[in-house]
Amino acid sequence: MIRFDLAGRSAIVTGANTGIGRAIAVGLAQAGADIVGVGRSTMTETEADVVSTGRRFVSVTADLSKSGIGAKVIAEALAAGAAPDILVNNAGIIRRADAIEFTEEDWDAVLDTNLKSVFFLCQAFAKAAIAAGRPAKIINIASLLSFQGGIRVPSYTAAKSGLAGLTKLMANEWAAKGINVNAIAPGYVETNNTAALRADAERNADILKRIPAGRWAQPDDIVGAAVFLAAPASDYIHGTILPVDGGWLAR
Ligand code: NAD
């Protein structure tokens, strides 16, 4: 068996147009998977990169902050020819403000996108995988704030800590049904999500000082873990939250 081969598999990747999602979509395609990219707008660059690997790319347009969207996205992906093999829940947002003045709007926006829609995407995907009788892999993109408190990001910490718990719950319920549910917790990655941190010289220096690897991650640094958790190599791994953080949590 080739333990990291994804040939003949389909992967649904949310938020595949930028950052970590784009890198993971292209990395899974390089390992042999066809890709369904889910996002609010078209993803011409991701599509071009995936197609250049020889794999198929289909996009599904969806706003994952909306109620009832999970089942619709999975139905559309399957209608477009995808199989329920691999689901990467990567789409996410962050809102920054002091906890003392954090608004309900910033709470709901982050919880709806980063936690609620992820659960219902997983639920619809798992139903399809069980019905198809195929082994399947779910990979949730968690965060260091699945382990730590963070600062000025209360709804993000709540969502990512909740996502870690949910990953374990779904693993417990679905492992025996042939579905591996795991998460990746990226450290500090250079993407839109962290632009504000990098723009703050003092914060940036503090962060860099604490990372044993001595540098921020690039989106590509996250891809190996995603291929691993999508591939047969991880068939006996359930409910783990795998940090890819340059050693941050080891400090
Ligand atoms: P990013 O802003 O480049 O990517 C976020 C993606 O989610 C984008 O493609 C965006 O279009 C999509 N998205 C956001 N809201 C959406 C919605 N309502 N509907 C559909 N798509 C939506 O940032 P990123 O850093 O690549 O973030 C990807 C994931 O990684 C997020 O879940 C983020 O929380 C997580 N993460 C990032 C870091 C980091 O340091 N950058 C660290 C840990 C975790």
Short mmCIF file of C-alpha atoms and ligand atoms in Angstrom, two decimals:
data_model
loop_
_atom_site.label_atom_id
_atom_site.label_comp_id
_atom_site.label_asym_id
_atom_site.label_seq_id
_atom_site.Cartn_x
_atom_site.Cartn_y
_atom_site.Cartn_z
CA MET A 1 0.00 0.00 0.00
CA ILE A 2 1.18 3.53 -0.75
CA ARG A 3 0.39 5.20 2.53
CA PHE A 4 0.23 8.81 1.35
CA ASP A 5 -1.48 8.29 -2.02
CA LEU A 6 -4.82 10.06 -2.54
CA ALA A 7 -5.40 8.89 -6.12
CA GLY A 8 -9.08 8.28 -6.81
CA ARG A 9 -10.16 10.28 -3.75
CA SER A 10 -12.21 13.50 -3.63
CA ALA A 11 -11.52 16.31 -1.18
CA ILE A 12 -13.89 19.12 -0.24
CA VAL A 13 -11.90 22.10 1.08
CA THR A 14 -13.66 25.15 2.51
CA GLY A 15 -12.07 28.58 2.15
CA ALA A 16 -9.85 27.24 -0.61
CA ASN A 17 -9.27 30.58 -2.33
CA THR A 18 -6.55 31.95 -0.03
CA GLY A 19 -3.96 31.14 2.63
CA ILE A 20 -3.94 27.76 4.33
CA GLY A 21 -7.01 26.46 2.44
CA ARG A 22 -5.47 27.18 -0.92
CA ALA A 23 -2.20 25.47 0.05
CA ILE A 24 -4.06 22.41 1.37
CA ALA A 25 -6.26 22.14 -1.75
CA VAL A 26 -3.19 22.20 -4.00
CA GLY A 27 -1.26 19.81 -1.71
CA LEU A 28 -4.09 17.25 -1.67
CA ALA A 29 -4.29 17.52 -5.48
CA GLN A 30 -0.53 16.90 -5.74
CA ALA A 31 -1.10 13.75 -3.66
CA GLY A 32 -3.75 12.63 -6.19
CA ALA A 33 -7.14 13.93 -4.99
CA ASP A 34 -9.75 15.76 -7.03
CA ILE A 35 -10.82 18.98 -5.31
CA VAL A 36 -14.08 20.74 -4.56
CA GLY A 37 -13.27 24.26 -3.35
CA VAL A 38 -15.93 25.94 -1.24
CA GLY A 39 -15.93 29.71 -0.86
CA ARG A 40 -17.82 32.96 -1.18
CA SER A 41 -16.24 33.87 -4.50
CA THR A 42 -14.55 32.21 -7.47
CA MET A 43 -11.10 30.70 -6.93
CA THR A 44 -9.34 31.06 -10.23
CA GLU A 45 -5.81 30.84 -8.81
CA THR A 46 -6.53 27.73 -6.73
CA GLU A 47 -8.31 26.19 -9.70
CA ALA A 48 -5.34 26.84 -12.00
CA ASP A 49 -2.90 25.32 -9.49
CA VAL A 50 -5.08 22.22 -8.97
CA VAL A 51 -5.68 21.71 -12.69
CA SER A 52 -1.92 22.01 -13.34
CA THR A 53 -1.42 18.90 -11.16
CA GLY A 54 -3.72 16.99 -13.53
CA ARG A 55 -6.57 16.78 -11.02
CA ARG A 56 -10.16 17.94 -11.39
CA PHE A 57 -11.36 21.14 -9.69
CA VAL A 58 -14.97 22.17 -9.05
CA SER A 59 -16.05 25.18 -7.06
CA VAL A 60 -19.12 25.53 -4.85
CA THR A 61 -20.09 29.07 -3.93
CA ALA A 62 -21.41 29.44 -0.39
CA ASP A 63 -21.41 31.85 2.51
CA LEU A 64 -20.63 29.60 5.48
CA SER A 65 -21.91 32.17 7.98
CA LYS A 66 -25.50 31.38 6.93
CA SER A 67 -27.85 28.97 8.69
CA GLY A 68 -28.60 25.69 6.95
CA ILE A 69 -25.60 25.98 4.62
CA GLY A 70 -23.74 22.78 5.59
CA ALA A 71 -26.16 20.29 4.06
CA LYS A 72 -26.52 22.43 0.92
CA VAL A 73 -22.76 22.60 0.35
CA ILE A 74 -22.29 18.85 0.73
CA ALA A 75 -25.28 18.14 -1.56
CA GLU A 76 -23.87 20.48 -4.20
CA ALA A 77 -20.38 18.97 -3.95
CA LEU A 78 -21.78 15.45 -4.39
CA ALA A 79 -24.01 16.59 -7.27
CA ALA A 80 -20.87 17.97 -8.94
CA GLY A 81 -19.37 14.48 -8.88
CA ALA A 82 -17.38 14.46 -5.64
CA ALA A 83 -17.39 11.40 -3.38
CA PRO A 84 -17.62 11.86 0.40
CA ASP A 85 -13.96 10.90 0.98
CA ILE A 86 -12.19 13.90 2.54
CA LEU A 87 -13.59 17.08 4.11
CA VAL A 88 -11.26 19.89 5.20
CA ASN A 89 -13.02 22.51 7.31
CA ASN A 90 -10.63 25.40 6.84
CA ALA A 91 -12.79 28.51 6.28
CA GLY A 92 -12.68 30.83 9.23
CA ILE A 93 -12.68 34.44 10.37
CA ILE A 94 -11.34 36.35 13.35
CA ARG A 95 -12.56 39.53 15.10
CA ARG A 96 -10.23 41.39 17.44
CA ALA A 97 -11.38 43.61 20.34
CA ASP A 98 -10.90 43.78 24.11
CA ALA A 99 -13.17 41.32 25.92
CA ILE A 100 -14.60 44.21 27.97
CA GLU A 101 -16.17 45.78 24.88
CA PHE A 102 -16.58 42.77 22.56
CA THR A 103 -19.88 42.96 20.64
CA GLU A 104 -22.55 40.32 20.17
CA GLU A 105 -22.22 40.81 16.40
CA ASP A 106 -18.51 39.87 16.56
CA TRP A 107 -19.40 36.90 18.77
CA ASP A 108 -22.10 35.54 16.44
CA ALA A 109 -20.16 36.13 13.20
CA VAL A 110 -17.20 34.05 14.38
CA LEU A 111 -19.18 31.30 16.11
CA ASP A 112 -21.49 30.86 13.10
CA THR A 113 -18.65 30.56 10.58
CA ASN A 114 -15.93 28.84 12.62
CA LEU A 115 -18.02 26.41 14.68
CA LYS A 116 -21.70 26.05 13.77
CA SER A 117 -21.25 25.65 10.03
CA VAL A 118 -18.30 23.29 10.60
CA PHE A 119 -20.46 20.97 12.69
CA PHE A 120 -23.26 20.86 10.13
CA LEU A 121 -20.80 20.36 7.25
CA CYS A 122 -19.34 17.42 9.18
CA GLN A 123 -22.80 16.03 9.90
CA ALA A 124 -23.94 16.16 6.24
CA PHE A 125 -20.58 14.78 5.05
CA ALA A 126 -20.68 11.92 7.58
CA LYS A 127 -24.22 10.98 6.56
CA ALA A 128 -23.10 10.79 2.93
CA ALA A 129 -19.96 8.81 3.78
CA ILE A 130 -21.90 6.30 5.89
CA ALA A 131 -24.54 5.95 3.16
CA ALA A 132 -21.83 5.40 0.55
CA GLY A 133 -20.05 2.85 2.76
CA ARG A 134 -16.70 4.46 1.99
CA PRO A 135 -13.92 5.21 4.48
CA ALA A 136 -13.71 8.95 5.01
CA LYS A 137 -11.51 11.60 6.61
CA ILE A 138 -12.53 14.85 8.24
CA ILE A 139 -9.82 17.42 9.01
CA ASN A 140 -10.77 20.49 11.00
CA ILE A 141 -8.47 23.49 11.09
CA ALA A 142 -8.19 24.34 14.77
CA SER A 143 -5.70 26.79 16.30
CA LEU A 144 -3.25 27.34 19.14
CA LEU A 145 -6.34 28.90 20.72
CA SER A 146 -7.82 25.41 20.86
CA PHE A 147 -5.26 24.99 23.70
CA GLN A 148 -4.56 28.51 24.95
CA GLY A 149 -6.64 31.57 25.84
CA GLY A 150 -5.21 34.16 23.49
CA ILE A 151 -5.91 37.85 23.92
CA ARG A 152 -8.53 40.20 22.37
CA VAL A 153 -10.14 37.32 20.39
CA PRO A 154 -12.87 35.94 22.71
CA SER A 155 -15.18 34.54 20.03
CA TYR A 156 -12.26 33.02 18.10
CA THR A 157 -10.93 31.29 21.23
CA ALA A 158 -14.43 30.02 22.06
CA ALA A 159 -14.91 28.69 18.52
CA LYS A 160 -11.50 27.03 18.20
CA SER A 161 -11.63 25.52 21.71
CA GLY A 162 -15.13 24.29 20.88
CA LEU A 163 -13.86 22.86 17.62
CA ALA A 164 -11.24 20.80 19.47
CA GLY A 165 -13.96 19.30 21.68
CA LEU A 166 -16.25 18.70 18.75
CA THR A 167 -13.45 16.98 16.82
CA LYS A 168 -13.09 14.49 19.67
CA LEU A 169 -16.85 14.00 20.03
CA MET A 170 -17.30 13.27 16.32
CA ALA A 171 -14.28 10.94 16.39
CA ASN A 172 -15.87 9.02 19.26
CA GLU A 173 -19.17 8.63 17.43
CA TRP A 174 -17.88 7.96 13.93
CA ALA A 175 -14.56 6.10 14.27
CA ALA A 176 -16.32 2.71 14.17
CA LYS A 177 -18.23 3.86 11.08
CA GLY A 178 -15.01 4.27 9.08
CA ILE A 179 -14.65 8.03 9.48
CA ASN A 180 -11.48 9.54 10.93
CA VAL A 181 -12.09 12.94 12.50
CA ASN A 182 -8.97 14.91 13.42
CA ALA A 183 -7.76 18.49 13.50
CA ILE A 184 -4.65 20.47 12.69
CA ALA A 185 -3.72 23.35 14.98
CA PRO A 186 -1.53 25.71 12.94
CA GLY A 187 0.79 28.08 14.75
CA TYR A 188 1.36 31.59 13.45
CA VAL A 189 0.97 31.47 9.67
CA GLU A 190 1.52 34.35 7.26
CA THR A 191 -2.00 34.85 5.84
CA ASN A 192 -4.75 37.52 5.79
CA ASN A 193 -5.91 36.18 9.16
CA THR A 194 -2.70 37.39 10.86
CA ALA A 195 -1.99 40.56 8.85
CA ALA A 196 -2.94 42.77 11.84
CA LEU A 197 -0.47 40.96 14.11
CA ARG A 198 2.39 41.26 11.65
CA ALA A 199 1.61 44.97 11.13
CA ASP A 200 2.12 45.57 14.89
CA ALA A 201 5.93 45.61 15.23
CA GLU A 202 5.93 44.99 18.98
CA ARG A 203 3.44 42.11 18.82
CA ASN A 204 5.27 40.61 15.84
CA ALA A 205 8.61 40.67 17.72
CA ASP A 206 7.02 39.10 20.82
CA ILE A 207 5.52 36.29 18.75
CA LEU A 208 8.72 35.60 16.82
CA LYS A 209 10.78 35.49 20.01
CA ARG A 210 8.56 32.72 21.40
CA ILE A 211 8.57 30.43 18.34
CA PRO A 212 11.35 27.81 18.73
CA ALA A 213 11.60 27.48 14.93
CA GLY A 214 12.38 31.21 14.83
CA ARG A 215 10.03 32.08 11.98
CA TRP A 216 6.38 32.41 11.06
CA ALA A 217 4.88 29.47 9.13
CA GLN A 218 4.04 29.72 5.46
CA PRO A 219 0.74 28.12 4.33
CA ASP A 220 2.78 25.32 2.72
CA ASP A 221 4.08 24.30 6.17
CA ILE A 222 0.59 23.01 7.01
CA VAL A 223 0.18 20.81 3.93
CA GLY A 224 2.14 17.72 5.06
CA ALA A 225 -0.09 17.25 8.11
CA ALA A 226 -3.20 17.62 5.91
CA VAL A 227 -2.01 14.99 3.42
CA PHE A 228 -1.13 12.68 6.31
CA LEU A 229 -4.55 13.04 7.98
CA ALA A 230 -6.30 12.57 4.60
CA ALA A 231 -4.30 9.46 3.64
CA PRO A 232 -4.32 5.77 4.66
CA ALA A 233 -1.21 6.54 6.76
CA SER A 234 -3.48 7.96 9.48
CA ASP A 235 -6.19 5.26 9.41
CA TYR A 236 -5.79 4.47 13.14
CA ILE A 237 -5.66 8.12 14.26
CA HIS A 238 -8.92 9.48 15.69
CA GLY A 239 -9.76 12.64 17.60
CA THR A 240 -6.29 14.14 17.67
CA ILE A 241 -5.48 17.85 17.44
CA LEU A 242 -2.11 17.96 15.70
CA PRO A 243 -0.14 21.16 16.32
CA VAL A 244 1.96 22.42 13.39
CA ASP A 245 3.41 25.36 15.24
CA GLY A 246 7.20 25.54 14.99
CA GLY A 247 7.32 24.28 18.58
CA TRP A 248 5.16 27.06 20.12
CA LEU A 249 3.20 24.75 22.45
CA ALA A 250 6.35 22.98 23.58
CA ARG A 251 7.59 26.21 25.25
P1 NAD B 1 -7.52 33.49 5.26
O1 NAD B 1 -8.28 34.69 5.70
O2 NAD B 1 -6.55 33.64 4.13
O3 NAD B 1 -8.48 32.30 4.89
C1 NAD B 1 -9.79 32.17 5.39
C2 NAD B 1 -10.65 31.55 4.31
O4 NAD B 1 -11.97 31.35 4.82
C3 NAD B 1 -10.76 32.47 3.09
O5 NAD B 1 -10.65 31.68 1.94
C4 NAD B 1 -12.15 33.05 3.24
O6 NAD B 1 -12.73 33.41 2.00
C5 NAD B 1 -12.89 31.88 3.88
N1 NAD B 1 -14.11 32.32 4.54
C6 NAD B 1 -14.21 33.17 5.58
N2 NAD B 1 -15.50 33.38 5.88
C7 NAD B 1 -16.23 32.63 5.02
C8 NAD B 1 -17.63 32.44 4.81
N3 NAD B 1 -18.55 33.08 5.55
N4 NAD B 1 -18.02 31.61 3.82
C9 NAD B 1 -17.10 30.97 3.05
N5 NAD B 1 -15.77 31.12 3.20
C10 NAD B 1 -15.36 31.95 4.17
O7 NAD B 1 -6.77 33.00 6.56
P2 NAD B 1 -6.06 31.60 6.91
O8 NAD B 1 -5.06 31.95 7.93
O9 NAD B 1 -5.64 30.86 5.70
O10 NAD B 1 -7.23 30.83 7.67
C11 NAD B 1 -7.63 29.52 7.37
C12 NAD B 1 -7.98 28.79 8.66
O11 NAD B 1 -6.81 28.63 9.45
C13 NAD B 1 -8.99 29.52 9.53
O12 NAD B 1 -9.90 28.61 10.09
C14 NAD B 1 -8.11 30.13 10.61
O13 NAD B 1 -8.82 30.36 11.79
C15 NAD B 1 -7.09 29.03 10.76
N6 NAD B 1 -5.85 29.40 11.42
C16 NAD B 1 -5.02 30.35 10.89
C17 NAD B 1 -3.84 30.66 11.55
C18 NAD B 1 -2.87 31.69 11.03
O14 NAD B 1 -1.90 31.99 11.72
N7 NAD B 1 -3.05 32.25 9.87
C19 NAD B 1 -3.51 30.00 12.74
C20 NAD B 1 -4.38 29.03 13.23
C21 NAD B 1 -5.53 28.74 12.56
#
